[in-house]
PDB file of C-alpha atoms in Angstrom:
ATOM      1  CA  MET A 149     -20.272 -17.120 -17.661  1.00  0.00           C
ATOM      2  CA  SER A 150     -20.939 -13.962 -19.513  1.00  0.00           C
ATOM      3  CA  VAL A 151     -19.025 -12.727 -22.532  1.00  0.00           C
ATOM      4  CA  GLU A 152     -18.189  -9.610 -20.513  1.00  0.00           C
ATOM      5  CA  GLN A 153     -16.602 -11.644 -17.600  1.00  0.00           C
ATOM      6  CA  ARG A 154     -14.669 -13.635 -20.166  1.00  0.00           C
ATOM      7  CA  LYS A 155     -13.316 -10.418 -21.896  1.00  0.00           C
ATOM      8  CA  ILE A 156     -12.300  -9.046 -18.513  1.00  0.00           C
ATOM      9  CA  GLY A 157     -10.585 -12.282 -17.411  1.00  0.00           C
ATOM     10  CA  GLU A 158      -8.540 -12.423 -20.714  1.00  0.00           C
ATOM     11  CA  ARG A 159      -7.499  -8.815 -20.009  1.00  0.00           C
ATOM     12  CA  ILE A 160      -6.316  -9.768 -16.498  1.00  0.00           C
ATOM     13  CA  ARG A 161      -4.408 -12.741 -17.814  1.00  0.00           C
ATOM     14  CA  GLU A 162      -2.706 -10.419 -20.379  1.00  0.00           C
ATOM     15  CA  LEU A 163      -1.796  -7.900 -17.657  1.00  0.00           C
ATOM     16  CA  ARG A 164      -0.603 -10.612 -15.374  1.00  0.00           C
ATOM     17  CA  LYS A 165       1.676 -12.093 -18.127  1.00  0.00           C
ATOM     18  CA  ARG A 166       3.106  -8.711 -18.962  1.00  0.00           C
ATOM     19  CA  LYS A 167       4.203  -8.453 -15.379  1.00  0.00           C
ATOM     20  CA  GLU A 168       5.591 -11.924 -15.691  1.00  0.00           C
ATOM     21  CA  LEU A 169       3.530 -13.155 -12.760  1.00  0.00           C
ATOM     22  CA  SER A 170       2.144 -16.504 -12.371  1.00  0.00           C
ATOM     23  CA  GLN A 171      -1.421 -17.157 -11.296  1.00  0.00           C
ATOM     24  CA  GLU A 172       0.079 -18.253  -7.885  1.00  0.00           C
ATOM     25  CA  ASP A 173       2.230 -15.079  -7.666  1.00  0.00           C
ATOM     26  CA  LEU A 174      -0.768 -12.750  -8.401  1.00  0.00           C
ATOM     27  CA  GLY A 175      -2.889 -14.622  -5.900  1.00  0.00           C
ATOM     28  CA  SER A 176      -0.223 -14.128  -3.287  1.00  0.00           C
ATOM     29  CA  LEU A 177      -0.241 -10.428  -3.966  1.00  0.00           C
ATOM     30  CA  LEU A 178      -4.025 -10.163  -3.773  1.00  0.00           C
ATOM     31  CA  GLY A 179      -4.368 -12.540  -0.838  1.00  0.00           C
ATOM     32  CA  CYS A 180      -6.215 -15.346  -2.591  1.00  0.00           C
ATOM     33  CA  GLY A 181      -5.377 -18.633  -4.214  1.00  0.00           C
ATOM     34  CA  LYS A 182      -4.341 -19.382  -7.792  1.00  0.00           C
ATOM     35  CA  VAL A 183      -7.653 -21.232  -8.365  1.00  0.00           C
ATOM     36  CA  TYR A 184      -9.552 -17.986  -7.823  1.00  0.00           C
ATOM     37  CA  ILE A 185      -7.141 -16.172 -10.256  1.00  0.00           C
ATOM     38  CA  HIS A 186      -7.834 -18.980 -12.773  1.00  0.00           C
ATOM     39  CA  TYR A 187     -11.714 -18.491 -12.311  1.00  0.00           C
ATOM     40  CA  ILE A 188     -11.287 -14.855 -12.856  1.00  0.00           C
ATOM     41  CA  GLU A 189      -9.124 -15.233 -15.951  1.00  0.00           C
ATOM     42  CA  THR A 190     -11.582 -17.723 -17.529  1.00  0.00           C
ATOM     43  CA  GLY A 191     -14.661 -15.866 -16.719  1.00  0.00           C
ATOM     44  CA  LYS A 192     -16.080 -18.319 -14.231  1.00  0.00           C
ATOM     45  CA  ARG A 193     -15.980 -15.601 -11.550  1.00  0.00           C
ATOM     46  CA  LYS A 194     -16.881 -11.949 -11.835  1.00  0.00           C
ATOM     47  CA  LEU A 195     -14.267  -9.581 -10.985  1.00  0.00           C
ATOM     48  CA  LYS A 196     -15.509  -7.554  -7.979  1.00  0.00           C
ATOM     49  CA  ARG A 197     -14.695  -3.981  -7.567  1.00  0.00           C
ATOM     50  CA  GLU A 198     -12.638  -4.642  -4.335  1.00  0.00           C
ATOM     51  CA  MET A 199     -10.450  -6.962  -6.365  1.00  0.00           C
ATOM     52  CA  ALA A 200     -10.256  -4.576  -9.257  1.00  0.00           C
ATOM     53  CA  GLU A 201      -8.945  -1.921  -6.896  1.00  0.00           C
ATOM     54  CA  LYS A 202      -6.185  -4.291  -5.665  1.00  0.00           C
ATOM     55  CA  LEU A 203      -5.199  -5.280  -9.208  1.00  0.00           C
ATOM     56  CA  GLY A 204      -5.201  -1.547 -10.155  1.00  0.00           C
ATOM     57  CA  VAL A 205      -2.496  -0.989  -7.645  1.00  0.00           C
ATOM     58  CA  ILE A 206      -0.491  -4.182  -8.770  1.00  0.00           C
ATOM     59  CA  PHE A 207      -0.712  -3.203 -12.456  1.00  0.00           C
ATOM     60  CA  ASN A 208      -0.588   0.663 -11.823  1.00  0.00           C
ATOM     61  CA  LEU A 209      -3.881   1.189 -13.559  1.00  0.00           C
ATOM     62  CA  HIS A 210      -7.184   2.945 -12.866  1.00  0.00           C
ATOM     63  CA  PRO A 211      -9.360   0.010 -11.432  1.00  0.00           C
ATOM     64  CA  THR A 212     -12.626   1.183 -13.130  1.00  0.00           C
ATOM     65  CA  LEU A 213     -10.793   0.623 -16.454  1.00  0.00           C
ATOM     66  CA  LEU A 214     -10.274  -2.969 -15.550  1.00  0.00           C
ATOM     67  CA  LEU A 215     -14.124  -3.448 -15.323  1.00  0.00           C
ATOM     68  CA  ASP A 216     -14.805  -2.203 -18.930  1.00  0.00           C
ATOM     69  CA  PRO A 217     -14.969  -5.320 -21.076  1.00  0.00           C
ATOM     70  CA  ASP A 218     -14.586  -3.281 -24.306  1.00  0.00           C
ATOM     71  CA  LEU A 219     -11.173  -1.624 -23.469  1.00  0.00           C
ATOM     72  CA  SER A 220      -7.945  -3.169 -24.753  1.00  0.00           C
ATOM     73  CA  VAL A 221      -4.963  -3.374 -22.525  1.00  0.00           C
ATOM     74  CA  GLU A 222      -3.079  -0.743 -24.739  1.00  0.00           C
ATOM     75  CA  ARG A 223      -6.133   1.594 -24.270  1.00  0.00           C
ATOM     76  CA  ILE A 224      -6.393   1.044 -20.465  1.00  0.00           C
ATOM     77  CA  TYR A 225      -2.621   1.984 -20.178  1.00  0.00           C
ATOM     78  CA  LEU A 226      -3.195   5.175 -22.257  1.00  0.00           C
ATOM     79  CA  ILE A 227      -6.229   6.208 -20.331  1.00  0.00           C
ATOM     80  CA  SER A 228      -4.446   5.504 -17.030  1.00  0.00           C
ATOM     81  CA  GLN A 229      -1.457   7.721 -18.151  1.00  0.00           C
ATOM     82  CA  VAL A 230      -3.791  10.506 -18.990  1.00  0.00           C
ATOM     83  CA  LEU A 231      -5.652  10.223 -15.675  1.00  0.00           C
ATOM     84  CA  SER A 232      -2.428  10.246 -13.798  1.00  0.00           C
ATOM     85  CA  GLN A 233      -1.295  13.318 -15.577  1.00  0.00           C
ATOM     86  CA  LEU A 234      -4.664  15.150 -15.115  1.00  0.00           C
ATOM     87  CA  ASP A 235      -4.530  14.301 -11.402  1.00  0.00           C
ATOM     88  CA  GLN A 236      -1.438  16.419 -11.118  1.00  0.00           C
ATOM     89  CA  LEU A 237      -2.862  19.534 -12.769  1.00  0.00           C
ATOM     90  CA  PRO A 238      -4.788  22.378 -11.288  1.00  0.00           C
ATOM     91  CA  ASP A 239      -8.568  22.525 -12.210  1.00  0.00           C
ATOM     92  CA  HIS A 240      -8.181  25.428 -14.484  1.00  0.00           C
ATOM     93  CA  ARG A 241      -5.709  23.415 -16.551  1.00  0.00           C
ATOM     94  CA  VAL A 242      -8.006  20.364 -16.581  1.00  0.00           C
ATOM     95  CA  GLU A 243     -10.946  22.437 -17.771  1.00  0.00           C
ATOM     96  CA  THR A 244      -8.696  23.708 -20.591  1.00  0.00           C
ATOM     97  CA  ILE A 245      -7.736  20.189 -21.527  1.00  0.00           C
ATOM     98  CA  ILE A 246     -11.416  19.055 -21.511  1.00  0.00           C
ATOM     99  CA  SER A 247     -12.376  21.932 -23.863  1.00  0.00           C
ATOM    100  CA  LEU A 248      -9.602  20.878 -26.198  1.00  0.00           C
ATOM    101  CA  LEU A 249     -10.870  17.345 -26.205  1.00  0.00           C
ATOM    102  CA  GLU A 250     -14.282  18.412 -26.845  1.00  0.00           C
ATOM    103  CA  ASP A 251     -13.035  20.460 -29.828  1.00  0.00           C
ATOM    104  CA  LEU A 252     -11.128  17.555 -31.166  1.00  0.00           C
ATOM    105  CA  ALA A 253     -14.149  15.200 -30.750  1.00  0.00           C
ATOM    106  CA  SER A 254     -16.500  17.448 -32.688  1.00  0.00           C
ATOM    107  CA  LYS A 255     -14.250  17.614 -35.813  1.00  0.00           C
TER     108      LYS A 255
END
């Protein structure tokens, strides 16, 4: 088991608990058993992209963010909110926001 897998698993556990779901409940939503959820949460199994996509729907988060072991749950929620808002804007507004972010990052 890698450190990355363990971190991702801990994050999945935290997200599951925030939704007040048991391992069995989450397994039912994903179409798998609670043992598989346990293995993911303890880092004994690697979270695959397909499962991350399903979890993204359940937790209302961008699935790619779930696969980054260095992001906290709070950071994932913030980034997901930003992505959701950006997705609703026309391209010229997104470009403006990107320019503003680049300016902020350079200071």
